[in-house]
Coordinates of C-alpha atoms and ligand atoms in Angstrom, one line a residue:
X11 CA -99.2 32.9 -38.8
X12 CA -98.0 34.1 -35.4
X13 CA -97.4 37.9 -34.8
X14 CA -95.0 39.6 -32.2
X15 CA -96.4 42.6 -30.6
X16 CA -94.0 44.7 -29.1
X17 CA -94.1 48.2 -27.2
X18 CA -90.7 49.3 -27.6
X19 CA -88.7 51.6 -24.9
X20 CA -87.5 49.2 -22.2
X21 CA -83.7 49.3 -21.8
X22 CA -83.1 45.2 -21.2
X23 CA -81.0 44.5 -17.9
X24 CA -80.1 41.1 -16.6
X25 CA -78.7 38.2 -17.1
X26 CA -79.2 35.9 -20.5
X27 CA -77.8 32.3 -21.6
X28 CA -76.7 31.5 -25.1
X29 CA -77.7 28.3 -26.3
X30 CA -76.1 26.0 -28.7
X31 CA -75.2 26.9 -32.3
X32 CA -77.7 26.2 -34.7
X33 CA -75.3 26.4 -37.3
X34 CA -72.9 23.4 -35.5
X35 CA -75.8 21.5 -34.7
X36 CA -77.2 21.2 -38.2
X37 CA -74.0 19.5 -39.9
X38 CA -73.1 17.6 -35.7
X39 CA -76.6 15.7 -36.8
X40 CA -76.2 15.6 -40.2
X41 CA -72.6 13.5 -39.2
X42 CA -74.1 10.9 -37.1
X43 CA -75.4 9.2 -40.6
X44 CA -71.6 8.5 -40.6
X45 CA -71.6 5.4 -38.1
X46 CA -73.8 2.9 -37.0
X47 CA -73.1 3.4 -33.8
X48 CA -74.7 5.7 -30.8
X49 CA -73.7 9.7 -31.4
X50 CA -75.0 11.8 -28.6
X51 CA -75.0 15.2 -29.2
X52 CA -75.5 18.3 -25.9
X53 CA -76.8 21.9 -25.9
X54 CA -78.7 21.3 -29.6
X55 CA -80.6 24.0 -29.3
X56 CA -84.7 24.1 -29.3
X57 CA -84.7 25.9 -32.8
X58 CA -86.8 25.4 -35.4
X59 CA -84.1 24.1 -38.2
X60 CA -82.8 21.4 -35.4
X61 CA -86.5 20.2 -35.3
X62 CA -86.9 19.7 -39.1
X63 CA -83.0 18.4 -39.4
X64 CA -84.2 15.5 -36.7
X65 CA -87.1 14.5 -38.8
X66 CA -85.0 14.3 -41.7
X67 CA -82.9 11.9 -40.0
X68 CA -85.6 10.0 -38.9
X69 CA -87.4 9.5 -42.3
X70 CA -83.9 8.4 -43.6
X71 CA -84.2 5.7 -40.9
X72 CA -82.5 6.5 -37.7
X73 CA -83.3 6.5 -34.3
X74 CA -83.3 9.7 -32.9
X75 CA -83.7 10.2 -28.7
X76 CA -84.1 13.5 -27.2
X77 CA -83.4 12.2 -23.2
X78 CA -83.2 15.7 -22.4
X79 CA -84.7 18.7 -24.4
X80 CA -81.0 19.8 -26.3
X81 CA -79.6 16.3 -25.9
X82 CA -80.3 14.1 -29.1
X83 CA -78.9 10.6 -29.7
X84 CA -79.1 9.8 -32.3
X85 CA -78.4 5.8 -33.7
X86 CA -77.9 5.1 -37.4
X87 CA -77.9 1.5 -37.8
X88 CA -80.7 1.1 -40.1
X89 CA -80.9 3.7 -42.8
X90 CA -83.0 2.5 -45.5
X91 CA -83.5 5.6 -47.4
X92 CA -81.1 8.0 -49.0
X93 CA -82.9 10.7 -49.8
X94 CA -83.6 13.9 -48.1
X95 CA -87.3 15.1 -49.9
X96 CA -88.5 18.0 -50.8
X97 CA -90.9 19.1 -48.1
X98 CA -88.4 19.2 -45.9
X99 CA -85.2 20.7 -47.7
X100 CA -87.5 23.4 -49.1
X101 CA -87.7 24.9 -45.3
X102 CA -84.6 24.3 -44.4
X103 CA -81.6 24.7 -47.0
X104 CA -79.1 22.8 -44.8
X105 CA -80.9 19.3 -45.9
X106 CA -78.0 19.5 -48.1
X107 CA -75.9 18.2 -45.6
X108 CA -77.5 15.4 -45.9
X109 CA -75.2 14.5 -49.0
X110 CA -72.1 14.2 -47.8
X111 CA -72.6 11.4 -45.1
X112 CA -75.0 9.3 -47.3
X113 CA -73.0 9.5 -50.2
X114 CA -69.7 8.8 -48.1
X115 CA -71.0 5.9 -46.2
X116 CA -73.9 4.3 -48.4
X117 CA -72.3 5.8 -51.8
X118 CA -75.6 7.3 -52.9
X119 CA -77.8 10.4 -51.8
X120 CA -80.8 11.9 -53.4
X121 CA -81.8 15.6 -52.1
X122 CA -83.6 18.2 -53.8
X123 CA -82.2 21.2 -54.9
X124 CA -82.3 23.4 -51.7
X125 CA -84.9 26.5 -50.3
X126 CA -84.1 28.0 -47.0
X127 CA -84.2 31.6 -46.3
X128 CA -85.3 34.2 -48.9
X129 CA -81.5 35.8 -49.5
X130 CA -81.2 35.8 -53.6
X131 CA -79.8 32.8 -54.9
X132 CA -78.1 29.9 -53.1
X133 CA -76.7 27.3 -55.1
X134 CA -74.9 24.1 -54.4
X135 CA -72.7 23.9 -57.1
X136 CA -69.3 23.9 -55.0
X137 CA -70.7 21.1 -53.5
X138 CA -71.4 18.9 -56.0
X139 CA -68.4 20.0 -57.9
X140 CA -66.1 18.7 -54.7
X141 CA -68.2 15.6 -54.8
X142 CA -67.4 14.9 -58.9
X143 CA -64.0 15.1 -57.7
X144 CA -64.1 13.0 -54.9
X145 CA -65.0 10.7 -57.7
X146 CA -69.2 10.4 -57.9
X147 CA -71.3 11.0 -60.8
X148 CA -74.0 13.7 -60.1
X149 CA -76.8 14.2 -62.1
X150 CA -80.1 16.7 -61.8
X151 CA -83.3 13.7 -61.8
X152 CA -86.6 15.6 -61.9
X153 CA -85.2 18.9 -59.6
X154 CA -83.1 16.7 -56.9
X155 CA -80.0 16.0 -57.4
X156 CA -78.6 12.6 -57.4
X157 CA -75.1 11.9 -56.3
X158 CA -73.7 8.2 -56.6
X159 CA -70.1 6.9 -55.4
X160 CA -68.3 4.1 -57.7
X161 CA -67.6 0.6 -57.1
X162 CA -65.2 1.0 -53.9
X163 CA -66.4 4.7 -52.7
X164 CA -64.6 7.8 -53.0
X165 CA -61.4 8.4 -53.5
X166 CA -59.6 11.1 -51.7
X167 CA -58.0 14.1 -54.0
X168 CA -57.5 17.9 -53.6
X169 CA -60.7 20.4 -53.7
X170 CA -59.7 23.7 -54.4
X171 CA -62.5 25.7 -53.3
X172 CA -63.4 28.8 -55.7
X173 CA -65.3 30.8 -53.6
X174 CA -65.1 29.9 -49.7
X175 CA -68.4 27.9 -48.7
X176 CA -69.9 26.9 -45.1
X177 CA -71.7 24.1 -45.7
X178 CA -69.9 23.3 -49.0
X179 CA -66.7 22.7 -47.0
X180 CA -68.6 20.4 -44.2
X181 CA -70.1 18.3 -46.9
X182 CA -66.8 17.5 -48.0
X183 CA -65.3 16.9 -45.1
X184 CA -68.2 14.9 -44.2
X185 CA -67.8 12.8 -47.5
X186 CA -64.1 12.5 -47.4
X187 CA -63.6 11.1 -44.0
X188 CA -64.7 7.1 -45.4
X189 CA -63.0 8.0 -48.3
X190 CA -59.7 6.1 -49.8
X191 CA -56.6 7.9 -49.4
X192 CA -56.0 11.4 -48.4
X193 CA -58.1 14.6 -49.1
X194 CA -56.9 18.2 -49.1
X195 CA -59.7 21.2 -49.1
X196 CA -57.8 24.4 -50.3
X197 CA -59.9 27.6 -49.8
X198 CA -61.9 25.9 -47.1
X199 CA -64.5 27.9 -44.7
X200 CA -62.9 29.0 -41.4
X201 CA -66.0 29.5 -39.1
X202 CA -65.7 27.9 -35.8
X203 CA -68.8 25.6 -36.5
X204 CA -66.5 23.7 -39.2
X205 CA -64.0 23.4 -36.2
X206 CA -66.4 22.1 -33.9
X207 CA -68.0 19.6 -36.5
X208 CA -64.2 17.6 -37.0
X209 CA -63.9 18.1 -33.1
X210 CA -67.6 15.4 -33.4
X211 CA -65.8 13.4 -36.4
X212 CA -62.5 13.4 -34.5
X213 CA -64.3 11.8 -31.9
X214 CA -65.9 9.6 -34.1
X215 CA -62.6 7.7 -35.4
X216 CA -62.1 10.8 -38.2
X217 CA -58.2 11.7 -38.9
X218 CA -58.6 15.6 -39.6
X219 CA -56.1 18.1 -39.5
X220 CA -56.2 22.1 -39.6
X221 CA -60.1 22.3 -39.4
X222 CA -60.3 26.4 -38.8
X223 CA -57.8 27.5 -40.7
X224 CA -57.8 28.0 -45.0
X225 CA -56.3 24.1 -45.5
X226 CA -57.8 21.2 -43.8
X227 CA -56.2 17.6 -44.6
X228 CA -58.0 14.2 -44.3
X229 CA -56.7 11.5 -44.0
X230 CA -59.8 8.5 -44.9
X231 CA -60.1 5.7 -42.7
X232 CA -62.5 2.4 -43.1
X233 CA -65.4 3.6 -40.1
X234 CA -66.4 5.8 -38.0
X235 CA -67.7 5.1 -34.3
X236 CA -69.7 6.6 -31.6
X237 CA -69.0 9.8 -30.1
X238 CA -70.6 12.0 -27.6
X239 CA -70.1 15.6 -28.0
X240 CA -71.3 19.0 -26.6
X241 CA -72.0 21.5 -29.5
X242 CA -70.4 24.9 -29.3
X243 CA -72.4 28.3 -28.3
X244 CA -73.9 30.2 -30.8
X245 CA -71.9 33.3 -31.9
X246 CA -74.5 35.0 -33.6
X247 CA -77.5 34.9 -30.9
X248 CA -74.4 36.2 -28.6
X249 CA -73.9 39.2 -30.9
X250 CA -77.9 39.5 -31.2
X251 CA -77.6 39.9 -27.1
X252 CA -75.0 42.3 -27.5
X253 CA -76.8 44.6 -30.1
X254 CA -79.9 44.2 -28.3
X255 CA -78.0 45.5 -25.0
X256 CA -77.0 48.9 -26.5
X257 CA -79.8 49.2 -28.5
X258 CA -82.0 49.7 -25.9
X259 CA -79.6 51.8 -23.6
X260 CA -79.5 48.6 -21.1
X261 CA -76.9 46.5 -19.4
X262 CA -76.7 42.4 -20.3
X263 CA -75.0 39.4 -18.8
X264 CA -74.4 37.2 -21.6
X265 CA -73.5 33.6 -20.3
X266 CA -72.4 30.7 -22.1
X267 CA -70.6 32.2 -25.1
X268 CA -67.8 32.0 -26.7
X269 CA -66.4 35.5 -27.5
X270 CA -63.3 34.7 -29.2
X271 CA -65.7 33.2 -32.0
X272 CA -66.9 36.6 -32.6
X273 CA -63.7 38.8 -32.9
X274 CA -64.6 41.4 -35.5
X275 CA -68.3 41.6 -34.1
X276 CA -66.8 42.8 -30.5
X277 CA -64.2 44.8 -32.3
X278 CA -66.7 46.5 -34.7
X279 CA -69.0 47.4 -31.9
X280 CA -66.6 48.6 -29.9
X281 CA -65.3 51.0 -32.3
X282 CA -69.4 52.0 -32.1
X283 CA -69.4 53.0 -29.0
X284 CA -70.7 49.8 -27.7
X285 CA -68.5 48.6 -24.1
X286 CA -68.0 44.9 -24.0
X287 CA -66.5 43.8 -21.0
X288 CA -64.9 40.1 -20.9
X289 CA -65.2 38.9 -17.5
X290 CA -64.1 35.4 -18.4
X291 CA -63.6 33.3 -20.9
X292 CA -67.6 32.2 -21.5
X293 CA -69.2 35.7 -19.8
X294 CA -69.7 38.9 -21.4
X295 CA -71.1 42.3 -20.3
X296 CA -72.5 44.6 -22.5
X297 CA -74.1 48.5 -22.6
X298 CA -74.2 51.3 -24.7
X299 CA -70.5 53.4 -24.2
X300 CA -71.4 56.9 -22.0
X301 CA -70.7 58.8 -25.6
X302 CA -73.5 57.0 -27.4
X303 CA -73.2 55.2 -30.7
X304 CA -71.2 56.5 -33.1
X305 CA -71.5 55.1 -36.6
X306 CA -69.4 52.8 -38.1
X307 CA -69.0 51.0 -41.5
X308 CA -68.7 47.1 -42.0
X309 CA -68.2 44.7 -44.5
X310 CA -69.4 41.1 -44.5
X311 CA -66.5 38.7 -45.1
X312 CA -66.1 35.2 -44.3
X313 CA -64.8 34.5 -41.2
X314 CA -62.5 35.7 -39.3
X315 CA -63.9 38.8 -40.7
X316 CA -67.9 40.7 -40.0
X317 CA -70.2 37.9 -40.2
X318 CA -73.3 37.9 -43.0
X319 CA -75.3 36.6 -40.3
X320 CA -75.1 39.5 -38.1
X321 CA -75.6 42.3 -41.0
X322 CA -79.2 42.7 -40.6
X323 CA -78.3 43.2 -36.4
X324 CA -76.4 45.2 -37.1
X325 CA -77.9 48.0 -39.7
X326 CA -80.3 48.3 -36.8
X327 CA -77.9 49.3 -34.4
X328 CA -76.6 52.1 -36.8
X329 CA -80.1 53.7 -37.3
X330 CA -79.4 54.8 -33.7
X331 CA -75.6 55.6 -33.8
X332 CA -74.8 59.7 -34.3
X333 CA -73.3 59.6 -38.5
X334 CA -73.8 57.8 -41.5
X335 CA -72.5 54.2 -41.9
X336 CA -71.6 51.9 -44.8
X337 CA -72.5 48.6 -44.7
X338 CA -71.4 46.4 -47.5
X339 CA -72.9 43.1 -48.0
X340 CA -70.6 40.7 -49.7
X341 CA -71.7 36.9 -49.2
X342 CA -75.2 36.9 -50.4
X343 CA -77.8 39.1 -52.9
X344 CA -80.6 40.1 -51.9
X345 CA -80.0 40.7 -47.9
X346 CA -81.2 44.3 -46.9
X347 CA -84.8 43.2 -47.2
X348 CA -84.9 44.2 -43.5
X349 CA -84.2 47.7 -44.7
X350 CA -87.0 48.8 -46.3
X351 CA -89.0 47.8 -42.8
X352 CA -86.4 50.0 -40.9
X353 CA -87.5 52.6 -43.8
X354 CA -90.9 52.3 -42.9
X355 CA -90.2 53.0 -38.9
X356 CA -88.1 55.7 -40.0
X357 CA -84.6 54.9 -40.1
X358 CA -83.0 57.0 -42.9
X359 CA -81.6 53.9 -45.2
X360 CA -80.4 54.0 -49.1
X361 CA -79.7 51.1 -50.8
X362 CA -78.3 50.2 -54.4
X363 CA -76.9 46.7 -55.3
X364 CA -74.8 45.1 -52.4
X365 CA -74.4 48.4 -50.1
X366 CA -76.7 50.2 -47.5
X367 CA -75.9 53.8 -46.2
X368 CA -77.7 54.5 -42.9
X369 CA -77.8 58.2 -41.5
X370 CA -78.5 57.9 -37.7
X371 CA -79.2 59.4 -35.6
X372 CA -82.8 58.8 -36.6
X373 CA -86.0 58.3 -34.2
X374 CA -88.4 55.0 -34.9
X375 CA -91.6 54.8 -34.0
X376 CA -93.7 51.2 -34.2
X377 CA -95.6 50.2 -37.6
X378 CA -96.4 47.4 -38.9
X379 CA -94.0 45.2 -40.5
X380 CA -93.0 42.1 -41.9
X381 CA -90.2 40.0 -41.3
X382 CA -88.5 38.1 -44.0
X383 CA -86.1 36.0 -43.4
X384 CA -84.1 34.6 -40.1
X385 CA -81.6 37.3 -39.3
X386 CA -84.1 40.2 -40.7
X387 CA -86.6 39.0 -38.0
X388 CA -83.6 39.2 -35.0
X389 CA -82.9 43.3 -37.0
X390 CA -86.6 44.1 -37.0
X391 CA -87.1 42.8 -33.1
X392 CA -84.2 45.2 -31.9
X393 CA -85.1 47.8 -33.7
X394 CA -88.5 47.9 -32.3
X395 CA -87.3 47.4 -29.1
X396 CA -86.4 51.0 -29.1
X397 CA -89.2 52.1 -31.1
X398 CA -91.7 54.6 -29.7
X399 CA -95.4 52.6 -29.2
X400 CA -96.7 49.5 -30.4
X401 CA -94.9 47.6 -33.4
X402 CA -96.7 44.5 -35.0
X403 CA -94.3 41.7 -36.7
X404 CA -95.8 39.5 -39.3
X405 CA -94.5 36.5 -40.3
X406 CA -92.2 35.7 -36.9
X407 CA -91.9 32.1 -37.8
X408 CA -88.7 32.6 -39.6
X409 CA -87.3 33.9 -36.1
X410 CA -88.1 30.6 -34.8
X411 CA -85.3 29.1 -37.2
X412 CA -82.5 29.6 -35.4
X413 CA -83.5 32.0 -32.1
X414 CA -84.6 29.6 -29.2
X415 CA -87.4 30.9 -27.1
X416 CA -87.1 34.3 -28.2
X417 CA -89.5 36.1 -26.8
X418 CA -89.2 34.5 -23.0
X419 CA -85.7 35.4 -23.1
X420 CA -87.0 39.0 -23.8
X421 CA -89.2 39.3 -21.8
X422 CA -86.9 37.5 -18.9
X423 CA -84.7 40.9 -19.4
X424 CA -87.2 43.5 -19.3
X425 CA -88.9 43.8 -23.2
X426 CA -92.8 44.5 -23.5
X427 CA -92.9 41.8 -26.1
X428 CA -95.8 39.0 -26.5
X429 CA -96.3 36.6 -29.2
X430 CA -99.9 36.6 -31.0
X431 CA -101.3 33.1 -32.2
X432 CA -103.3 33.5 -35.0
X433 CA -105.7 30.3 -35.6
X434 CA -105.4 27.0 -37.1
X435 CA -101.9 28.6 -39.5
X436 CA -100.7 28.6 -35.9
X437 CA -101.1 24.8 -34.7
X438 CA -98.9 23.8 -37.9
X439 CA -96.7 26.7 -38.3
X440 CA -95.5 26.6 -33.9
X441 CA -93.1 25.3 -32.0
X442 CA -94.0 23.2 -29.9
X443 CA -94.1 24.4 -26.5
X444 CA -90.6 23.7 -24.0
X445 CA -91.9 21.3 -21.2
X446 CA -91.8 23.3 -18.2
X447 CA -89.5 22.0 -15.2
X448 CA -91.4 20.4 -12.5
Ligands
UD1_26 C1 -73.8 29.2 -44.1 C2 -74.7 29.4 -42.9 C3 -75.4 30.8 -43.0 C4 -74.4 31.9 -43.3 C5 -73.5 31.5 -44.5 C6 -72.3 32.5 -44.7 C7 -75.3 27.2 -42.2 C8 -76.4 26.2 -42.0 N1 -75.7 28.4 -42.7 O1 -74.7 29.1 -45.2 O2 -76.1 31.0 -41.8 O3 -75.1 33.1 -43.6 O4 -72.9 30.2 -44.2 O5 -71.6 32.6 -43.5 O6 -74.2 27.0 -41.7 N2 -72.0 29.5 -53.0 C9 -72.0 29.2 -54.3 N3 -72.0 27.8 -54.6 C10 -72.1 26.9 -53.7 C11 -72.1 27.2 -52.3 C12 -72.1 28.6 -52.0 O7 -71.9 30.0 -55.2 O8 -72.1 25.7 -54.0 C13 -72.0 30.9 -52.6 C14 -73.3 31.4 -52.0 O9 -74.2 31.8 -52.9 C15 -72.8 32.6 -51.2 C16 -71.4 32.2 -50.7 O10 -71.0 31.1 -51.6 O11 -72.7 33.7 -52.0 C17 -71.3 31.6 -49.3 O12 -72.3 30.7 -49.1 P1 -72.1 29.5 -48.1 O13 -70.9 29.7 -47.2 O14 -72.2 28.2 -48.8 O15 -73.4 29.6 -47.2 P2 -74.2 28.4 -46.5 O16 -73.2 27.4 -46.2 O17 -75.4 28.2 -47.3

């Protein structure tokens, strides 16, 4: 398995582009199982997740082309397979998607019950509870679940989400749009990757209505078509940059974002200590405030609200902010296992059940330590980028998830940071390397 080595203490300066949101991209490819025809898809990012969602599509029988490195296209004209296996979901939780756009267009989708990150318990039961209503009968067959539409397909209805999901409200949405009749989600996810995935399905021939906001209607129609579409920029790599600009006592351009898809991340760091300056509507400039980082305490809430995703970032930050902080973890269990590596660095952390309380201002110095999951690995790299000596990372391949060429992009603005391959775990655990322009 591949290490980071990192001597921390540079302050990062320059410029840095965000790339496409992993998180859009997953459920964008996940929706061209919708239509036989050509979807082309820009600015997928070169993440790990994108890599194993293209091979899911390809085992299911499309064709997937890549004419440029973060442009897929992808044609579904001869799916043969309706199942999503478990090798692959057990990487990558998201395989889920999978269900709604097989069982909306074939009527039938076999995908085992989900892995993913290591954050407590993830089920799909909203999910399969939406389908059931939508009118398929779901059964658990030997630890994948089996979901199969009746004679004529789905039939739209009202979901009434109890608890708001992500990914549970996209695979709805992607079920419902070949569905009969009309289908209301109450309760449904606001993030702006569910907006951006009925922008693609709009495209497509879709009829969806009030995608970002609490109620989204729609409106079934008989097929979908092609599309070509140009995925959104990833919120939480910009708020990564952000963090990793005042962490270090440096200045960053951040190109290519989107900020007003990160609100309450620019207003909480703000209120930090943090100056953000907007100088349009895609470019950002951030550095640590002349009065230092104060600390601050956040909540994780579904969006519009502090994201989950940006949690672990965050704690990080407030290990060097003047005060003690609260941070409250509300979406998942089991998501401060970054914290006890901060511990061991020397960041003054308690934890008990779903809240952390971080005293700051508190010196690190490098250890070794472990990441654990995706957004723990992008906590753990800026906290030792402003850790005194060398810091070893284990396990970094959970980094390579969802951050695309991590460590160039570092390295590009200034970090002493080099990625260690480690043997033969390394040829199958790696990303294959970005051919180089000319
Ligand atoms: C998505 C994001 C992930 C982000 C999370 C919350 C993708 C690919 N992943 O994950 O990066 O951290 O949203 O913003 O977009 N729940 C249930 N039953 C269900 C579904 C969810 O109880 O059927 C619970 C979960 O355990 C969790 C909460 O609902 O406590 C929110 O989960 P959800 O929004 O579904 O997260 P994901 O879509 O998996």
């Amino acid at each position: 398995m591949d290490k980071f080595v990192v001597r921390g203490g540079n302050p990062l300066k320059g410029s840095i582009d965000i790339g496409g949101a992993k998180n859009s991209a997953l459920p964008c490819l996940a929706a061209t199982l919708l239509t036989s025809a050509a979807v082309t898809l820009h600015n997928v990012p070169y993440v790990k997740d994108l890599i194993t969602q293209k091979r899911l599509l390809e085992d299911l029988g499309a064709t997937v082309l890549t004419p440029a490195l973060r442009t897929h296209q992808v044609t579904a004209d001869h799916i043969d397979v309706f199942e999503a296996p478990y090798h692959l979901v057990k990487t990558m939780r998201a395989s889920v998607l999978a269900l709604g756009p097989l069982l909306g267009r074939f009527g039938q989708a076999r995908v085992s019950l989900p892995g993913g990150c290591a954050i407590g318990t993830r089920p799909i039961d909203l999910h399969l509870q939406a389908f059931e209503k939508l009118g398929a009968v779901v059964s658990l067959e030997s630890g994948d679940v089996v979901a199969r539409a009746p004679q004529g397909g789905l039939t739209g209805t009202t979901i009434d989400f109890e608890k708001i999901t992500v990914t549970g409200t996209e695979n709805v949405m992607m079920a419902a749009v070949l569905a009969r009749g009309t289908t209301t989600i109450n309760n449904a996810a606001e993030e702006p990757e569910i907006e951006d995935l009925a922008d693609l399905l709009s495209k497509m021939g879709a009829r969806i209505s009030g995608a970002g906001t609490p109620t989204i209607v729609i409106e079934g129609v008989d097929e979908l078509g092609g599309a070509e579409h140009t995925i959104i920029p990833d919120r939480i790599e910009t708020g990564t940059f952000i963090v990793a600009a005042a962490i270090t006592g440096g200045e960053l351009e951040i190109r290519h974002c989107r900020p007003d898809d990160l609100r309450a991340v620019i207003a909480k760091l703000r209120e930090a200590g943090v100056e953000i300056e907007e100088k349009d509507a895609t470019t950002l400039v951030a550095r640590r405030g002349p009065g230092g980082l104060t600390s601050r305490d956040v909540t994780t809430e579904p969006h519009p609200n502090f994201p989950t995703d940006m949690q672990a970032q965050y704690m990080a930050l407030m290990t060097q902010a003047e005060g003690t902080s609260v941070i409250t973890e509300t979406i998942f269990e089991n998501r401060f296992m970054h914290a006890s590596e901060l511990i061991r660095m020397g960041a003054d952390i308690h934890f008990s059940g779903n809240t952390a309380v971080v005293r700051g201002r508190t010196p690190l110095m490098g250890a070794p330590i472990i990441a654990s999951d995706l957004r723990a690995s992008a906590s753990l790299v800026l906290a030792v980028l402003c850790a005194e000596g060398e810091t070893t990372i284990d396990r970094v391949y959970h980094i390579d998830r969802g951050y695309e060429t991590i460590v160039r992009k570092l390295r590009s603005l200034g970090a002493d940071i080099e990625r260690v391959r480690q043997g033969i775990e390394a040829a199958t655990g790696e990303m294959p390397a970005i051919p180089q322009p000319a």
